[in-house]
Structure formats: structure tokens, C-alpha cells
Coordinates of C-alpha atoms and ligand atoms in Angstrom, one line a residue:
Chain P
X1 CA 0.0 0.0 0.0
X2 CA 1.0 3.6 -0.6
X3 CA 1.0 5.9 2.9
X4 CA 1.2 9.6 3.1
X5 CA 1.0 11.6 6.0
X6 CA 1.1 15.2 5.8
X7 CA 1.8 17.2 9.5
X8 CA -1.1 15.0 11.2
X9 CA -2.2 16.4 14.7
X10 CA -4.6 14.6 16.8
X11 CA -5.5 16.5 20.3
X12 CA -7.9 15.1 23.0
X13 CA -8.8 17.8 24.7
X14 CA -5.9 19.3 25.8
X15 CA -4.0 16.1 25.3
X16 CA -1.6 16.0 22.4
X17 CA -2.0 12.3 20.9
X18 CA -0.8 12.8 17.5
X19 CA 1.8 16.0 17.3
X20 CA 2.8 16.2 13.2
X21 CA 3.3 13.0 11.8
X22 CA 4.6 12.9 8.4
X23 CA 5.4 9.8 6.4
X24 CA 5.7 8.5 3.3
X25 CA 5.8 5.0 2.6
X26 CA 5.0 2.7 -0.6
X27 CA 5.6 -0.8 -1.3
X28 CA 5.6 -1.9 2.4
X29 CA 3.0 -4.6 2.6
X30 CA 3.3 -5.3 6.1
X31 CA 4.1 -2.4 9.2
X32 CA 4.4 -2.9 12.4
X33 CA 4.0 -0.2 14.6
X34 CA 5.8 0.1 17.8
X35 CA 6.5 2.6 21.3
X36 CA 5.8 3.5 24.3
X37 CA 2.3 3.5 25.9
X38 CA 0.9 6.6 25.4
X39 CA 3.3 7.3 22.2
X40 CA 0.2 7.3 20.0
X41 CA 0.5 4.4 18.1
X42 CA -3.5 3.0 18.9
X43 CA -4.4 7.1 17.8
X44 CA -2.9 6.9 14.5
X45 CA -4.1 3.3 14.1
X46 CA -7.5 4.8 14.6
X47 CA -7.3 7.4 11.8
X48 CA -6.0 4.8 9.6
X49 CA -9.3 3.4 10.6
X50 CA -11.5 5.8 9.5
X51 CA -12.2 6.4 13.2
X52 CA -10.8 9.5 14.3
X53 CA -10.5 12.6 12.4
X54 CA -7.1 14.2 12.3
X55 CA -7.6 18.1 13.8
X56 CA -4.5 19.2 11.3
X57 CA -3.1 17.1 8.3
X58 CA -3.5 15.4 5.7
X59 CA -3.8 11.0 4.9
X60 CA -3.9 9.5 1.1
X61 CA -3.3 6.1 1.2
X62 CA -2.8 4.6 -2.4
X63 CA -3.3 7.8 -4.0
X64 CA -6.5 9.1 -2.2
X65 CA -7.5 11.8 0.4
X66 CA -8.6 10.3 3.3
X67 CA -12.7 11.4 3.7
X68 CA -14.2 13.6 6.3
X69 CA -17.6 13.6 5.8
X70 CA -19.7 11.2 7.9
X71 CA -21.4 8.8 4.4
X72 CA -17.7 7.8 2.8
X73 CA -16.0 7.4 6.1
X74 CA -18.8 4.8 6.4
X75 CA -17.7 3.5 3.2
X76 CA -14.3 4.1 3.8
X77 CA -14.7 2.1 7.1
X78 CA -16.0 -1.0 5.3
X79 CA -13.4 -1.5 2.4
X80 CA -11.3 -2.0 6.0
X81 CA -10.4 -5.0 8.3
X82 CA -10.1 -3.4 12.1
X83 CA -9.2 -5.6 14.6
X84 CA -8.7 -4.3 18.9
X85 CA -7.1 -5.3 21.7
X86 CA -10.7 -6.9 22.6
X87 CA -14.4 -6.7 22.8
X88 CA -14.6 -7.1 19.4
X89 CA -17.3 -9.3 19.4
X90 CA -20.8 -8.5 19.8
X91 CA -22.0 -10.6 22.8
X92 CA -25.6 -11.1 21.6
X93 CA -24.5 -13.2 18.4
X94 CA -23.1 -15.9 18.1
X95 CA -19.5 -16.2 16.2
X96 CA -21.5 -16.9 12.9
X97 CA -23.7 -14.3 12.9
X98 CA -20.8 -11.7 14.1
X99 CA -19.3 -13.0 11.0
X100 CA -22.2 -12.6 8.6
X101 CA -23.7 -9.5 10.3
X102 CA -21.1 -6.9 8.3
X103 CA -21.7 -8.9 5.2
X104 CA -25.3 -9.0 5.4
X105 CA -26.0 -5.6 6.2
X106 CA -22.7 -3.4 5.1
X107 CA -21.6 -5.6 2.2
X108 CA -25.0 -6.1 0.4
X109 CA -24.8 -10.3 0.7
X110 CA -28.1 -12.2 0.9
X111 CA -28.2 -14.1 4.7
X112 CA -27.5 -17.3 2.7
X113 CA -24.8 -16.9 1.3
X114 CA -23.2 -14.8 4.0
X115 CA -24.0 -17.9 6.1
X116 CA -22.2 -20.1 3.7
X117 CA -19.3 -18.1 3.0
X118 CA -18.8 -17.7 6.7
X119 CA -18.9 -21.0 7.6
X120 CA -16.2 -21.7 4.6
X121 CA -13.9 -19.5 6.3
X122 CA -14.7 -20.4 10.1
X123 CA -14.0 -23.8 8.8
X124 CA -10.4 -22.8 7.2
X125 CA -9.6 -21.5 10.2
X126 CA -10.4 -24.0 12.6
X127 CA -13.2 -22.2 14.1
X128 CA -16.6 -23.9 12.5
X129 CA -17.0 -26.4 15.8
X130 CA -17.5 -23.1 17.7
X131 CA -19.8 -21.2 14.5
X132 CA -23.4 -21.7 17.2
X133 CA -21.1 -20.1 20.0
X134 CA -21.8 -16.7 21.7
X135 CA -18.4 -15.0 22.7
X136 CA -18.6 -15.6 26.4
X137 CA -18.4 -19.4 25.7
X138 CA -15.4 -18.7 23.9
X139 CA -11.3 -18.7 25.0
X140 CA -10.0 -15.1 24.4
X141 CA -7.9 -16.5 21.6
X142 CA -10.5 -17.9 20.0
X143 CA -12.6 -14.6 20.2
X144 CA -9.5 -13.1 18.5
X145 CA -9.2 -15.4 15.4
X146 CA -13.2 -14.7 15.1
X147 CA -12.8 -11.2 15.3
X148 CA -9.5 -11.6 12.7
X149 CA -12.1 -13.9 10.4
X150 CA -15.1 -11.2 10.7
X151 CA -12.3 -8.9 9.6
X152 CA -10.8 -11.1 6.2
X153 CA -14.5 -11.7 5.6
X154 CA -15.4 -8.9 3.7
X155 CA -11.9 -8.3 1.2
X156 CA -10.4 -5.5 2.9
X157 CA -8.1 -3.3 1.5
X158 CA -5.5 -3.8 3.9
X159 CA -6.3 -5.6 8.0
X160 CA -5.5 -3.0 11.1
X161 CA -4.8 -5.1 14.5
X162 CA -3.9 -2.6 17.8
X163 CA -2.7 -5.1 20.2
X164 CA -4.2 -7.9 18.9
X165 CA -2.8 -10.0 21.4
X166 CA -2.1 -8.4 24.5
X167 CA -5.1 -9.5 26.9
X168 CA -4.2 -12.8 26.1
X169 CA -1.9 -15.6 28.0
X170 CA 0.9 -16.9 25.9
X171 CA -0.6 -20.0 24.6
X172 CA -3.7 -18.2 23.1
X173 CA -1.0 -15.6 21.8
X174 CA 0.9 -18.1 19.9
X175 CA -2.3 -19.6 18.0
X176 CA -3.7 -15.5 17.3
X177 CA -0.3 -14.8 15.8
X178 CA 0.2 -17.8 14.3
X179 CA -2.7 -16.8 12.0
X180 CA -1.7 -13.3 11.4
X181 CA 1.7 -14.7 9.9
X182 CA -0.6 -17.0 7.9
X183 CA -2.7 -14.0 6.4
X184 CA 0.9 -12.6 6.3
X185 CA 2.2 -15.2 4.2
X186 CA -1.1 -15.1 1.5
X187 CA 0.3 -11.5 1.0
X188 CA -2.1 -9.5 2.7
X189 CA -1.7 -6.0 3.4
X190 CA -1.6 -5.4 7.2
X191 CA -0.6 -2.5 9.8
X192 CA 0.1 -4.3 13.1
X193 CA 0.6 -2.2 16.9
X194 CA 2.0 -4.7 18.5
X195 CA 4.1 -5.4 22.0
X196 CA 5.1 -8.6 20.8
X197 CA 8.8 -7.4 19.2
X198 CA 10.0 -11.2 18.0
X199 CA 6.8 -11.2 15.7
X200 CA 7.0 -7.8 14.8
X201 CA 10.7 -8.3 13.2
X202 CA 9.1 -11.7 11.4
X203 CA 6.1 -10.0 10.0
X204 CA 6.4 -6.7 9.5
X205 CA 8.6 -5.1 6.2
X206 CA 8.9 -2.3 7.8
X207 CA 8.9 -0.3 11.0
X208 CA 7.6 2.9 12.8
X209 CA 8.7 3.9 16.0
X210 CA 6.0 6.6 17.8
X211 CA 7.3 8.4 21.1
X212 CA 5.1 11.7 22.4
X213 CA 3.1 11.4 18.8
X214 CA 5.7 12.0 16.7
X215 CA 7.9 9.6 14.4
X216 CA 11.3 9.4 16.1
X217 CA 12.1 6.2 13.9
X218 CA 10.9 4.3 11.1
X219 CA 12.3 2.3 8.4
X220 CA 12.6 -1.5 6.8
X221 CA 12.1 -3.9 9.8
X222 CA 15.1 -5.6 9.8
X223 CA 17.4 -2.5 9.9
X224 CA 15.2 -0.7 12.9
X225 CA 14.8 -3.8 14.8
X226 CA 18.7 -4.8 14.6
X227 CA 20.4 -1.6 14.1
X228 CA 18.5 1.3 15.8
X229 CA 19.8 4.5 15.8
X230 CA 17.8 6.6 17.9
X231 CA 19.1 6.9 22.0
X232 CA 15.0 6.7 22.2
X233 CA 14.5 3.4 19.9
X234 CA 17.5 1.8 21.3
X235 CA 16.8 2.2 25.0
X236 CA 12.6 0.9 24.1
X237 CA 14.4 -2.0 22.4
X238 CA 16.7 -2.5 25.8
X239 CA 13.7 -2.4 28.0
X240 CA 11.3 -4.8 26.0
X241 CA 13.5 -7.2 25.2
X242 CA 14.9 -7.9 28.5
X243 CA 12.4 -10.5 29.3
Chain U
X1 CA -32.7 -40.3 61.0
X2 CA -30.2 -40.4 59.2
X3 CA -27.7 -37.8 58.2
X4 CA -28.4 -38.0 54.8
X5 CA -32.3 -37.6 54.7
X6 CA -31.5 -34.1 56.2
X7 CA -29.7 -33.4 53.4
X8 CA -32.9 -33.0 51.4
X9 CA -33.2 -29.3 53.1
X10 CA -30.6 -28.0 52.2
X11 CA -28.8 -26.4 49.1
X12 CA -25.0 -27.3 48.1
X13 CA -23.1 -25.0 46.9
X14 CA -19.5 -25.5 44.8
X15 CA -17.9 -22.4 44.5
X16 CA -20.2 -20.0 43.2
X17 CA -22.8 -22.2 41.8
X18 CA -25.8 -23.9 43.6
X19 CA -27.4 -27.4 43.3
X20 CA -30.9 -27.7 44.3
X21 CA -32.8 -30.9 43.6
X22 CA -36.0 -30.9 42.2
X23 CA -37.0 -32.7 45.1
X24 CA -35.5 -30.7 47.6
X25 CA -37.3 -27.4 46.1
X26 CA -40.5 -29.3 46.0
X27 CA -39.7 -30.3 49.9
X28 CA -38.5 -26.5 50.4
X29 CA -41.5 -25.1 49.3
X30 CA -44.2 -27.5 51.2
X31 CA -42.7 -26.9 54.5
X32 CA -42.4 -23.0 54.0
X33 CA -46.1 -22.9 53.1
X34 CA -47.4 -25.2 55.6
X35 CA -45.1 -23.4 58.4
X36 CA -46.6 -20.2 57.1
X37 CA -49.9 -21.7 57.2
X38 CA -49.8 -22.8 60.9
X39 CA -49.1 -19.3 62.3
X40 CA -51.3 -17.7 60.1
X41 CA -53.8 -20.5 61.3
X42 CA -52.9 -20.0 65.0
X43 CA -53.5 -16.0 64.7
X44 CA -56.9 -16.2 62.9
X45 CA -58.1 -18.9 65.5
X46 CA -57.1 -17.0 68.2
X47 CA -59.0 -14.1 66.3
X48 CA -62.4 -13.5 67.7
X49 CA -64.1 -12.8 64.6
X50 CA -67.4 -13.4 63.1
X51 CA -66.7 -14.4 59.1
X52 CA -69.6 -13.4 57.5
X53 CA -68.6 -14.3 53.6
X54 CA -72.2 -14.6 52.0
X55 CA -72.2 -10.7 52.4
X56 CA -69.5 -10.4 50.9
X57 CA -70.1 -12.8 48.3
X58 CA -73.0 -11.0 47.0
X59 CA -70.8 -8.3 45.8
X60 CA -68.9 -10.5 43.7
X61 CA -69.2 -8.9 40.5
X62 CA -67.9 -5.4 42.4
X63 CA -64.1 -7.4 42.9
X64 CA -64.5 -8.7 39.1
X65 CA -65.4 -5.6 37.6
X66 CA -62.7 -3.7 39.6
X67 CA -60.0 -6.3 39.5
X68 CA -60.7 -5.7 35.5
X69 CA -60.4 -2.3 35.7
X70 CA -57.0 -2.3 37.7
X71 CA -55.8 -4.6 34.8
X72 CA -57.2 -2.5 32.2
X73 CA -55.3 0.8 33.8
X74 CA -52.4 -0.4 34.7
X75 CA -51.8 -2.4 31.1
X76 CA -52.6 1.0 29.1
X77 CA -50.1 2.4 31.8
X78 CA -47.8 0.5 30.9
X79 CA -47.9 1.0 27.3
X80 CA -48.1 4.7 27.7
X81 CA -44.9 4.7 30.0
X82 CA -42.6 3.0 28.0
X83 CA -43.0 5.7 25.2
X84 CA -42.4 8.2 27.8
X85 CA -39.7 6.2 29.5
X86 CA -38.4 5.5 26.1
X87 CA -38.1 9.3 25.1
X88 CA -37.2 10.7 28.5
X89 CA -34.0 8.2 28.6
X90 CA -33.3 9.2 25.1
X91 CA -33.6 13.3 26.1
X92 CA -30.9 12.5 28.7
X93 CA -28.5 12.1 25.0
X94 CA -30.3 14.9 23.0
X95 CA -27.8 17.4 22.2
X96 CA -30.5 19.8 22.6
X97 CA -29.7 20.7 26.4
X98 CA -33.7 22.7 27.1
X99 CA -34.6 19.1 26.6
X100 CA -32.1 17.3 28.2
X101 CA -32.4 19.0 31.4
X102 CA -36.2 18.6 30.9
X103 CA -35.7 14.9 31.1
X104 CA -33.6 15.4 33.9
X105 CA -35.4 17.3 36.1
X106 CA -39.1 15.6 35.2
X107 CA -37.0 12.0 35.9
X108 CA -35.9 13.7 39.6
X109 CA -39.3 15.1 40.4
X110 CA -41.0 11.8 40.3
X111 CA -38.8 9.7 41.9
X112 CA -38.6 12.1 44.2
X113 CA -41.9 12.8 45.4
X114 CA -44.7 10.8 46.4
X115 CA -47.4 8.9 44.3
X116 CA -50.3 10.1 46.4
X117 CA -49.1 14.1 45.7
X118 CA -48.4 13.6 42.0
X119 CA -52.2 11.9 41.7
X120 CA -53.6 14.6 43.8
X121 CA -51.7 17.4 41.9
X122 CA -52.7 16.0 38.2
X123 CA -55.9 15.6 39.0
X124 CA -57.2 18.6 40.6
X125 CA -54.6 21.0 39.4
X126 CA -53.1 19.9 35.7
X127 CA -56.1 17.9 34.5
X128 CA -58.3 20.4 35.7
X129 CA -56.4 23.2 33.4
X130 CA -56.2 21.1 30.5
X131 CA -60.1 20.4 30.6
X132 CA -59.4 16.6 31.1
X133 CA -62.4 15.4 32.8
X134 CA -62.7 11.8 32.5
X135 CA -60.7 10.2 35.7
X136 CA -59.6 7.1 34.2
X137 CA -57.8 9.2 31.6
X138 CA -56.3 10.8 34.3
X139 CA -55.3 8.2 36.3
X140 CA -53.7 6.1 33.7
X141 CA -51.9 9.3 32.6
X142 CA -50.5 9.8 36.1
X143 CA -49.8 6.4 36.1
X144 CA -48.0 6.6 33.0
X145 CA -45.7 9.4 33.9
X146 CA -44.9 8.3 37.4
X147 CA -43.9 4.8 35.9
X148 CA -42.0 6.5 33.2
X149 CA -39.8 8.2 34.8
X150 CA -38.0 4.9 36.4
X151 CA -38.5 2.9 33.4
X152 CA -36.5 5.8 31.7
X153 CA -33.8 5.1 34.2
X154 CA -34.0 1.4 33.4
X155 CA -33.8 1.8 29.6
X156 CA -30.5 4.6 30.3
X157 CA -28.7 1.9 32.1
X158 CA -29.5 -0.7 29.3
X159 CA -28.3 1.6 26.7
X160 CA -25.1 2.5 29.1
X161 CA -24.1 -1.4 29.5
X162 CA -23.3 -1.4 26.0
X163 CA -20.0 -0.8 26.3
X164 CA -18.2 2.4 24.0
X165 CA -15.6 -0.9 22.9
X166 CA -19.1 -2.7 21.1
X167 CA -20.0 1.3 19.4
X168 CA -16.6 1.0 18.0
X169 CA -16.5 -2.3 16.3
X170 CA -20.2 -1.8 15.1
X171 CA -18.4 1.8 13.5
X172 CA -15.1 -0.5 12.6
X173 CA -17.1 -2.8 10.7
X174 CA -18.9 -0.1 8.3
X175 CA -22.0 0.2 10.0
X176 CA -24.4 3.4 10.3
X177 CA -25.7 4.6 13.4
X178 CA -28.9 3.0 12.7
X179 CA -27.7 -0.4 11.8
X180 CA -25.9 0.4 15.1
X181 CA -29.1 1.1 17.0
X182 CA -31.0 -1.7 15.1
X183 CA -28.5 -4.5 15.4
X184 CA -26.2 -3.5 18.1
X185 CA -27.2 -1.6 21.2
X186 CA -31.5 -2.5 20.7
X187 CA -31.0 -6.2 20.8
X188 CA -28.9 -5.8 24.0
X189 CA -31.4 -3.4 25.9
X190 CA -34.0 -5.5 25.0
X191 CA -32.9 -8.2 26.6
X192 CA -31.2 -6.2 29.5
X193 CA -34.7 -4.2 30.6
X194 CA -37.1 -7.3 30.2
X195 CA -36.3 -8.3 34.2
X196 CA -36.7 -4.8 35.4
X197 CA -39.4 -4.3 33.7
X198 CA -41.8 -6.9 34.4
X199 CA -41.1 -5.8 37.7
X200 CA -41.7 -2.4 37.7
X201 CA -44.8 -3.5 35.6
X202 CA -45.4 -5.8 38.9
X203 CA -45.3 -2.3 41.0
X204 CA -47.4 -0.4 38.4
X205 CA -50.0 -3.1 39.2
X206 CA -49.6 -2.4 43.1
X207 CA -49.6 1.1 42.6
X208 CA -52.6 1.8 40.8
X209 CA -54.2 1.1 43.8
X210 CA -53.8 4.6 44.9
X211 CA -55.8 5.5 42.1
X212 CA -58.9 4.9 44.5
X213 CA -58.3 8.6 45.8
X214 CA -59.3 9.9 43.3
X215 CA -62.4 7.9 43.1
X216 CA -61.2 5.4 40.2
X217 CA -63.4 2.6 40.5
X218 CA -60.9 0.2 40.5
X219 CA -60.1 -3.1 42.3
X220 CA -59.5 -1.4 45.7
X221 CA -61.7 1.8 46.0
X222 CA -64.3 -1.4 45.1
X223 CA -62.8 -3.8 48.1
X224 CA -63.6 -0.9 50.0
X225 CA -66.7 0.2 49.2
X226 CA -67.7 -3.7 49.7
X227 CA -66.6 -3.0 53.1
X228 CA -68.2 -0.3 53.5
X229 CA -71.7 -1.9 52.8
X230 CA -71.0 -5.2 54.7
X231 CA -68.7 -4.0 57.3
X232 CA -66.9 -7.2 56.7
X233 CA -63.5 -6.1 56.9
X234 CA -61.4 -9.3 56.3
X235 CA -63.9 -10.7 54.0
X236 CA -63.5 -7.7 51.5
X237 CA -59.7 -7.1 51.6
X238 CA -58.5 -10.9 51.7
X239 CA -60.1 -11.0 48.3
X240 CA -58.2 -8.0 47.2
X241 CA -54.5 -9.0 48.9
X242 CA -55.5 -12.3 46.5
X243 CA -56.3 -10.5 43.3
X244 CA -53.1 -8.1 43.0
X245 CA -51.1 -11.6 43.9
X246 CA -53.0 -12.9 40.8
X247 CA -51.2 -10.5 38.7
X248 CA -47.8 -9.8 40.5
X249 CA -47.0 -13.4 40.6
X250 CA -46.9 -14.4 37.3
X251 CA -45.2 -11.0 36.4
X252 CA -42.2 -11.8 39.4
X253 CA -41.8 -15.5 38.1
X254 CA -42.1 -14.5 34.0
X255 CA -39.2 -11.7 35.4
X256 CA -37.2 -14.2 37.5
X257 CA -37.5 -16.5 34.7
X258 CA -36.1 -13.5 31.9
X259 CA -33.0 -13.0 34.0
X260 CA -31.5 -16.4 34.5
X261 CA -32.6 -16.5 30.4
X262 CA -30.7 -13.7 29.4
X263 CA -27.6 -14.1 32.2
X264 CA -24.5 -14.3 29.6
X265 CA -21.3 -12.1 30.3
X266 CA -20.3 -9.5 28.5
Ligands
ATP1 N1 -10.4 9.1 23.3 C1 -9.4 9.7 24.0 N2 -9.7 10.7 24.9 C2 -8.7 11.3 25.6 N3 -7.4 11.0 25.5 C3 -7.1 10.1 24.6 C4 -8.0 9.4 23.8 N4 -7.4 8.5 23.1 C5 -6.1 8.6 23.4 N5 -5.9 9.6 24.3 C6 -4.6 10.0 24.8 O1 -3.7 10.2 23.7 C7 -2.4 9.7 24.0 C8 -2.0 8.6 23.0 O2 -2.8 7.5 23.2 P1 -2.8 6.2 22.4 O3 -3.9 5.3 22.8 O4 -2.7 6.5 20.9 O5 -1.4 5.6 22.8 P2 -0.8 4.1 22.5 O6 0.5 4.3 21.9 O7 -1.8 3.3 21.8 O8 -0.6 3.6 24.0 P3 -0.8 2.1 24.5 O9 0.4 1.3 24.2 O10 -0.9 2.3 26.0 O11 -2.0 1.5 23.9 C9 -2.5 9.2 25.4 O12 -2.0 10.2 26.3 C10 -3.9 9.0 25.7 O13 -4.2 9.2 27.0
MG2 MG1 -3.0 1.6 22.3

């Protein structure tokens, strides 16, 4: 995908999330985005996401202005695959019709063939036994992978995951990221904010690194995550890899 | 006896979670009733009172009529409330603040003040202004807006349990606000106000017994009125304590029965 951001400010009252991030990126199918908490990383994610409006700046990705008016962000919103931390789920409907219930009423598919299609891809991932379930008689990991299927579902553009993993325990981590290095590897498009800095140097292509809302690094993966040159990067990398 | 037949009395627990047989509860409920029966048995024997239920039983059609009547109120009640409820919990999320407060302040007035005052005021001050004459009208009405205002309370924390997290996705997934409201947060509240409600529908029932102030012939201005022709005390408001139980009953179990169907985390 091609990424450009022009100066983009994001306050919440009084709090500066976003302070003039610019960027320019194409060719990078895969970017992981790491920091500190609070550096803005789930912010920028968010705008990415159609969710959050910049207050100052501009955002084309592959060529086109980001909208601002409340009908195409809606659209906007559903050419995208938006994964959270958690809660993803709707805990009225069952994993099924969590699946379907974008497709049915923001994709334009009849209920039958949302039905079918979903239970094609709960079955590729190893979900369908669990299809009737509602999310509280799921694991968290499993509530993850639905939420990642709900997202693939409907042909996004490119997938947005904010912590996909971290309100899991390790075990369930291993089996959510093992299937977002499987979508990886089918060569889809994906901008990942992640804690998890082994996966991020085996997905990811390349790298940001947010402190205070502002770039202080970014660049191919490999090269930030083995030779940083930042004081800030370098001392991040020190702390979080220590255990 | 045996340890073990005693254990027919009692619940287990594990943990959080109860086990009662079927028997037990069956058991439970036999000996509750029958030890309620013997002391209320031992204080009407003791009573030195001369039952005189063919009086009473010649106004039969008086506790029909008005047992009708108080299910007649308090069902159009009902219905009227939860279109007030409904729009005063919305006005508490109107931009519009004139209206907001409005909610606010007409939800804190009638929890805050008595039944028997609000009847009283609406019916010889408001009613009286707007030319409403007919008393049932008014009495429903009153009925209506004092039940309103906590069934707008009830419907506010339904829409509040649905978490900002669940508004996100339903926005991350491409949906308007009114798929949102539609799909998302009605569903929920639907199922999160059904408990509360049948029991404040339980109290509406109750409460429209006050209506007999006002000279609403309903179920208890008629127990009384009985009374007052047979001076049979008991005879006329046993009947009555037996009627509203008729209704509340059902309504508690059917609400019991809601909340244990709808109990899944979230
Ligand atoms: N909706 C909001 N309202 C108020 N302040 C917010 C809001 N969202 C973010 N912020 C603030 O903006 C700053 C950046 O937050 P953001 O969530 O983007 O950080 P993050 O890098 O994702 O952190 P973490 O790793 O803890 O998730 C923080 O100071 C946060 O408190
Ligand atoms: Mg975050």
C-alpha cells in the first residue's frame, strides 16, 4: 500500500496524541508499529481506521485523500479490516452471525450466502465447531481469530490489528499470531501495533517507531529492529527485550 | 434419621454455583407454606371474629369488575410509560440541552416525590387546566408518567451497559448509526430491561391502587366500598390482597424467569 501523511495532529482535549506526523511509505505490505504507551500508536491506528479525524493534516493512502464527511468514512470504514485489543465481538450473536452481520448488512450479501461463505472461512480457520457459540463461551484467543475472520470476511483493502494479542496468555497468543503470519504469508496488506517485538521483526517489512506522537524512527524492519539509531529506539528495544 | 435424609433441606453449593434438587425445592417449598400456614392459622383462630362471607359474596361482580379495571389501567399504563420512559431516557443524549435537562429534572421530580401528591396534583390542578375530565384518563396518565420516569432510568442503564468498545467495532465494521441502534445496542437493551421491567410493571399493578383517591373505581376503592356496605373487613380485603397476587405473581416469576434466560457475560 502507498502511505502519506502530511503534519497530522490529533488533540484530545488538551492532550496532544498525534503532534505532526509525516510519512511517506509505498511498497511496504506489512508495518508494524511500535513505542511507548501513550506514544500514540493506537491514535494513528484509529485514523487509519476511518475512526478519528485528524484536527491538522493530511492522509492518502494509495493515492486518495482520506474522507471527512460522515457517508464515505462509512464506506471508507467498510473497504477496512479493524481488529482491537478486545471486545470485538458483539455478545448477543453468536461467532457466525458476528461474521455474517457486516456482510449481510454493510456488504450487500443475501443471509444465505453470508451464512455459507462464513462457515467456509470459520472452517479454514479451525473455528466452524465453535460457529453456534456466543463470545462468552469462547477462550479469548479464540474470540480473537473470530474477530481476525469477521475482519478477512469482507476483502479488505489492507487488516488493522492494535494489540491484537495483549489481553491474552501466551498460549492463546501463539495460535492469534500464528494466524496473522498465515494471512501474512497469503500477502495480505496489514498495519500491526504490537508489544510482541520477536513477531513484529518476522512479520512486518517495515517499521515505525512513535514516542510523544511523533515519528522518532521508522524504516525496513530488519534494519530498525537490529540496528537502531535513535538513543529513544535503542533504549525501548533494551527495556522490552529484557524479558 | 439419618444424616443424609437431612440433606434434602438443604442447598449445596460449589464455588459460586448452587445445586438444588427438584425434590428438595418441591420439599423447600411444602414446608415453607405449611409453616406459614400454621401461624397464620394460630392468629386467625385466636381471632375472635365473626366471618360473614355470604355478604361479601353478593358483591362479587364489584371485585370482578374492579380487579378488571385495575388490569385495564395499569396495562394501558404501561404502554403509555414505555413511550415516555423511552423518550425521556433518550432526552438524557439529545444534544439539545432545554430538553435534556427537561428529562432530567421531570425523571428527579417523580422519583422524588410521592405517588399520592403527584395523583392529587394531576388531578385537581393539571387535568383540571387542560379540561381533562374523565378520571380514568387521568389516572392512567398519572400512572404513566410516574412509571415513566423509572422505566427511563431502566432503559438509560441498558443503553449504558453497551459498552463504548461494542459502538466502535459496530463503526469498525462499516455500519451506520442505525444499523448500530438496530443490530447492536436495541437487541442488547432489549434483553437487559425485560427483568426490570416486568417488575416495575409488577409495581405499576400495586400502585394503581392509589388510584382509589381519586375515586377510580378500580379493584381497591371497590374492596372498600364492599366493606363499606357489609362491614366485613377481612372478608373484603383478603379477596383483594388475592387479586393483585394474581397478577404480581406471574409477572415476578415470568421476570425471575427473563434474567437467568438472558444471564450471559459481556
Ligand atoms: N479518546 C481519548 N480521549 C482522551 N485522550 C485520549 C483518547 N485516546 C487517546 N488519548 C490520549 O492520547 C495519548 C496517546 O494515546 P494512544 O492510545 O494513541 O497511545 P498508545 O501508543 O496506543 O498507547 P498504549 O500502548 O498504552 O495503547 C495518550 O496520552 C492517551 O491518554
Ligand atoms: Mg494503544
Amino acid at each position: 500500500m502507498r502511505l502519506r501523511l502530511d503534519g497530522v495532529v490529533k488533540r484530545f482535549d488538551g492532550v496532544t496524541a498525534l503532534d505532526g506526523i509525516t510519512l511517506s511509505l509505498s511498497g511496504a505490505r506489512s508495518i508494524a508499529l511500535i513505542g511507548p504507551s501513550g506514544g500514540g500508536k493506537s491514535t494513528l491506528l484509529r485514523v487509519l481506521a476511518g475512526l478519528e479525524l485528524p484536527d491538522m493534516g493530511g492522509v492518502e493512502i494509495d493515492g486518495v485523500p482520506l474522507p471527512t464527511d460522515g457517508e464515505s468514512l462509512i464506506r471508507y470504514r467498510r473497504g477496512i479490516g479493524t481488529v482491537f485489543q478486545s471486545y470485538n465481538l458483539f455478545p448477543h450473536l453468536t461467532a457466525l452471525e458476528n461474521v455474517t452481520l457486516p456482510l449481510v448488512q454493510a456488504h450487500g450479501y443475501a443471509k444465505e450466502a453470508a451464512n455459507r461463505y462464513a462457515m467456509e472461512l470459520l472452517d479454514r480457520f479451525q473455528l466452524s465447531s465453535h460457529a453456534g457459540k456466543r463470545p462468552y463461551e469462547l477462550s479469548g484467543g479464540q474470540q480473537q481469530r473470530v474477530a481476525i475472520v469477521r475482519a478477512v470476511a469482507i476483502k479488505p483493502r489492507f487488516l488493522l490489528f492494535d494489540e491484537p494479542t495483549s489481553a491474552l496468555d501466551p498460549e492463546m497468543t501463539a495460535e492469534v499470531l500464528d494466524l496473522i503470519a498465515e494471512l501474512r504469508a497469503q500477502e495480505r496488506e496489514l498495519i500491526i501495533v504490537t508489544h510482541e517485538m520477536g513477531f513484529a521483526k518476522r512479520v512486518a517489512d517495515h517499521g515505525i517507531f512513535l514516542g510523544s506522537g511523533r515519528i522518532v524512527e521508522e524504516g525496513p524492519a530488519a534494519a530498525l529492529f537490529e540496528t537502531p539509531q535513535s538513543p529513544e529506539l535503542k533504549a525501548f528495544l533494551g527495556k522490552v527485550l529484557k524479558y | 434419621m439419618s444424616r443424609r435424609r437431612f440433606q434434602i433441606l438443604f442447598a449445596r453449593s460449589r464455588g459460586n454455583h448452587e445445586e438444588i434438587p427438584r425434590f428438595g425445592r418441591a420439599v423447600g417449598v411444602t414446608s415453607a407454606l405449611f409453616l406459614l400456614a400454621l401461624v397464620l392459622s394460630f392468629a386467625f383462630s385466636r381471632l375472635n371474629y365473626g366471618w360473614n362471607w355470604e355478604a361479601v359474596y353478593q358483591y362479587r361482580r364489584m371485585f370482578v369488575s374492579g380487579w378488571l379495571i385495575t388490569l385495564a389501567i395499569s396495562a394501558a399504563s404501561l404502554a403509555a410509560s414505555l413511550v415516555i420512559g423511552l423518550a425521556a431516557a433518550l432526552s438524557h443524549r439529545s444534544p439539545f440541552l432545554p430538553l435534556r435537562y427537561l428529562g432530567k429534572i421531570y425523571v428527579e421530580f417523580i422519583r422524588g416525590t410521592p405517588l399520592l401528591v403527584q395523583i392529587l396534583v394531576f388531578f385537581y390542578v393539571v387535568a383540571d387546566a387542560f379540561g381533562i375530565g374523565n378520571r380514568y384518563l387521568v389516572g392512567t396518565l398519572t400512572l404513566a408518567f410516574f412509571a415513566g420516569a423509572y422505566i427511563s432510568e431502566i432503559i438509560r442503564a441498558g443503553i449504558e451497559s453497551v459498552g463504548e468498545s461494542q459502538l466502535d467495532s459496530a463503526r469498525a465494521i462499516g455500519l451506520t448509526p442505525y444499523q448500530t441502534y438496530r443490530y447492536v445496542v436495541f437487541p442488547q437493551v432489549m434483553r437487559r430491561i425485560l427483568p426490570p421491567l416486568a417488575g416495575q410493571f409488577a409495581s405499576l399493578i400495586k400502585d394503581s391502587s392509589l388510584l382509589s383517591i381519586i375515586a377510580v373505581s378500580e379493584f381497591t376503592l371497590n374492596a372498600q366500598e364492599v366493606n363499606a356496605f357489609t362491614y366485613s373487613t377481612m372478608e373484603s380485603y383478603l379477596p383483594l390482597a388475592l387479586g393483585y397476587l394474581a397478577l404480581t405473581l406471574p409477572i415476578s416469576m415470568l421476570s425471575k424467569y427473563l434474567e437467568t434466560r438472558y444471564r450471559y457475560a459481556s
